[in-house]
Amino acid sequence: MTASPGGGGGLPGPYGSSGGGANLADILERVLDKGIVIAGDIKINLLDIELLTIKLRLIVASVDKAKEMGIDWWEQDPALSSGARHKELAKENAELRRRLDELESQGVLEPAEKESREPRN
C-alpha cells in the first residue's frame, strides 16, 4: 500500500499542492489589483517626554490602481521621471535667464550676444 502525497495518513504535501490553496502569484495579483495599506506609528518616550515620533505609511498597489486612487508622485519627481526632470531644468533655465536680463538691465553685467543666449534644442 502506498500513501498519496497530501492524502490522509501521510505527511502533508508541499505548499500549494492542495487543490483549494492559492499560490503566491494569485495572492500577489489580488493585492496589486485591490491595493493594501499598512500604517503604523513608532514613538520613543523617555520619562513621559516624547523624543521621537515616526509615522510609517506603506501602500502596495499596481501603478494603475495607484493612479486610480490619485497617487502619482513618481511622475512629478525629477529623480524618477525624465519628463519631470525636463520641466525642472526648463524652469531653472527660465529663472536664470530672467535674472541675467535683470542684471544686464541694471548695468551690473554687459549684455551678452543674443545668439549665444538662445536656447538649444
PDB file of C-alpha atoms in Angstrom, residues 4-87:
ATOM      1  CA  SER A   4      -0.545   9.559  -1.818  1.00  0.00           C
ATOM      2  CA  PRO A   5       1.143  12.913  -1.220  1.00  0.00           C
ATOM      3  CA  GLY A   6      -1.236  15.185   0.591  1.00  0.00           C
ATOM      4  CA  GLY A   7      -3.603  12.274   1.191  1.00  0.00           C
ATOM      5  CA  GLY A   8      -4.742  11.072   4.594  1.00  0.00           C
ATOM      6  CA  GLY A   9      -2.341   9.253   6.877  1.00  0.00           C
ATOM      7  CA  GLY A  10       0.934  10.607   5.436  1.00  0.00           C
ATOM      8  CA  LEU A  11       2.895  13.815   5.674  1.00  0.00           C
ATOM      9  CA  PRO A  12       1.307  16.835   4.036  1.00  0.00           C
ATOM     10  CA  GLY A  13       2.441  17.663   0.503  1.00  0.00           C
ATOM     11  CA  PRO A  14       4.459  20.721  -0.405  1.00  0.00           C
ATOM     12  CA  TYR A  15       2.912  24.178  -0.013  1.00  0.00           C
ATOM     13  CA  GLY A  16       0.399  24.940  -2.719  1.00  0.00           C
ATOM     14  CA  SER A  17      -0.077  21.336  -3.771  1.00  0.00           C
ATOM     15  CA  SER A  18      -3.562  21.095  -2.301  1.00  0.00           C
ATOM     16  CA  GLY A  19      -6.363  21.764  -4.772  1.00  0.00           C
ATOM     17  CA  GLY A  20      -8.022  24.706  -2.968  1.00  0.00           C
ATOM     18  CA  GLY A  21      -4.941  26.693  -1.908  1.00  0.00           C
ATOM     19  CA  ALA A  22      -3.931  29.935  -3.575  1.00  0.00           C
ATOM     20  CA  ASN A  23      -0.386  30.220  -4.793  1.00  0.00           C
ATOM     21  CA  LEU A  24       1.868  33.239  -4.307  1.00  0.00           C
ATOM     22  CA  ALA A  25       1.236  34.621  -7.809  1.00  0.00           C
ATOM     23  CA  ASP A  26      -2.534  34.647  -7.206  1.00  0.00           C
ATOM     24  CA  ILE A  27      -2.109  36.402  -3.873  1.00  0.00           C
ATOM     25  CA  LEU A  28       0.263  38.991  -5.364  1.00  0.00           C
ATOM     26  CA  GLU A  29      -2.092  39.628  -8.282  1.00  0.00           C
ATOM     27  CA  ARG A  30      -5.001  40.117  -5.896  1.00  0.00           C
ATOM     28  CA  VAL A  31      -3.024  42.513  -3.651  1.00  0.00           C
ATOM     29  CA  LEU A  32      -1.784  44.578  -6.592  1.00  0.00           C
ATOM     30  CA  ASP A  33      -5.261  44.701  -8.127  1.00  0.00           C
ATOM     31  CA  LYS A  34      -7.040  45.782  -4.934  1.00  0.00           C
ATOM     32  CA  GLY A  35      -4.184  47.505  -3.101  1.00  0.00           C
ATOM     33  CA  ILE A  36      -3.247  47.240   0.542  1.00  0.00           C
ATOM     34  CA  VAL A  37      -2.349  49.902   3.110  1.00  0.00           C
ATOM     35  CA  ILE A  38      -0.115  49.257   6.098  1.00  0.00           C
ATOM     36  CA  ALA A  39       0.121  52.055   8.665  1.00  0.00           C
ATOM     37  CA  GLY A  40       1.962  52.354  11.940  1.00  0.00           C
ATOM     38  CA  ASP A  41       3.475  54.848  14.335  1.00  0.00           C
ATOM     39  CA  ILE A  42       6.617  54.497  16.386  1.00  0.00           C
ATOM     40  CA  LYS A  43       7.011  56.755  19.415  1.00  0.00           C
ATOM     41  CA  ILE A  44      10.054  56.911  21.650  1.00  0.00           C
ATOM     42  CA  ASN A  45       9.447  58.420  25.088  1.00  0.00           C
ATOM     43  CA  LEU A  46      11.802  58.946  27.987  1.00  0.00           C
ATOM     44  CA  LEU A  47      10.200  59.766  31.348  1.00  0.00           C
ATOM     45  CA  ASP A  48       6.949  60.819  29.651  1.00  0.00           C
ATOM     46  CA  ILE A  49       8.830  63.145  27.276  1.00  0.00           C
ATOM     47  CA  GLU A  50       8.316  62.368  23.616  1.00  0.00           C
ATOM     48  CA  LEU A  51      11.731  62.234  21.962  1.00  0.00           C
ATOM     49  CA  LEU A  52      10.886  60.874  18.543  1.00  0.00           C
ATOM     50  CA  THR A  53       7.807  60.030  16.512  1.00  0.00           C
ATOM     51  CA  ILE A  54       7.999  58.152  13.231  1.00  0.00           C
ATOM     52  CA  LYS A  55       4.870  57.704  11.156  1.00  0.00           C
ATOM     53  CA  LEU A  56       5.028  54.889   8.639  1.00  0.00           C
ATOM     54  CA  ARG A  57       2.578  54.504   5.779  1.00  0.00           C
ATOM     55  CA  LEU A  58       3.043  51.820   3.146  1.00  0.00           C
ATOM     56  CA  ILE A  59       0.796  51.352   0.141  1.00  0.00           C
ATOM     57  CA  VAL A  60       1.251  48.299  -2.035  1.00  0.00           C
ATOM     58  CA  ALA A  61      -0.671  48.517  -5.299  1.00  0.00           C
ATOM     59  CA  SER A  62      -0.174  48.370  -9.041  1.00  0.00           C
ATOM     60  CA  VAL A  63       0.670  51.591 -10.869  1.00  0.00           C
ATOM     61  CA  ASP A  64      -2.773  51.621 -12.478  1.00  0.00           C
ATOM     62  CA  LYS A  65      -4.529  51.198  -9.129  1.00  0.00           C
ATOM     63  CA  ALA A  66      -2.360  53.905  -7.535  1.00  0.00           C
ATOM     64  CA  LYS A  67      -3.229  56.345 -10.337  1.00  0.00           C
ATOM     65  CA  GLU A  68      -6.878  55.427  -9.898  1.00  0.00           C
ATOM     66  CA  MET A  69      -6.555  56.419  -6.217  1.00  0.00           C
ATOM     67  CA  GLY A  70      -4.921  59.737  -7.198  1.00  0.00           C
ATOM     68  CA  ILE A  71      -1.379  58.756  -6.233  1.00  0.00           C
ATOM     69  CA  ASP A  72       1.144  59.741  -8.916  1.00  0.00           C
ATOM     70  CA  TRP A  73       4.044  61.348  -7.073  1.00  0.00           C
ATOM     71  CA  TRP A  74       6.625  59.454  -9.149  1.00  0.00           C
ATOM     72  CA  GLU A  75       5.516  61.376 -12.252  1.00  0.00           C
ATOM     73  CA  GLN A  76       6.449  64.685 -10.587  1.00  0.00           C
ATOM     74  CA  ASP A  77       9.742  63.530  -9.027  1.00  0.00           C
ATOM     75  CA  PRO A  78      12.732  64.547 -11.192  1.00  0.00           C
ATOM     76  CA  ALA A  79      14.756  61.602  -9.875  1.00  0.00           C
ATOM     77  CA  LEU A  80      12.155  59.154 -11.196  1.00  0.00           C
ATOM     78  CA  SER A  81      10.697  60.846 -14.281  1.00  0.00           C
ATOM     79  CA  SER A  82      12.520  62.238 -17.313  1.00  0.00           C
ATOM     80  CA  GLY A  83       9.508  64.461 -18.069  1.00  0.00           C
ATOM     81  CA  ALA A  84       9.633  65.998 -14.592  1.00  0.00           C
ATOM     82  CA  ARG A  85      13.410  66.409 -14.897  1.00  0.00           C
ATOM     83  CA  HIS A  86      12.964  68.262 -18.207  1.00  0.00           C
ATOM     84  CA  LYS A  87      10.308  70.557 -16.697  1.00  0.00           C
TER      85      LYS A  87
END
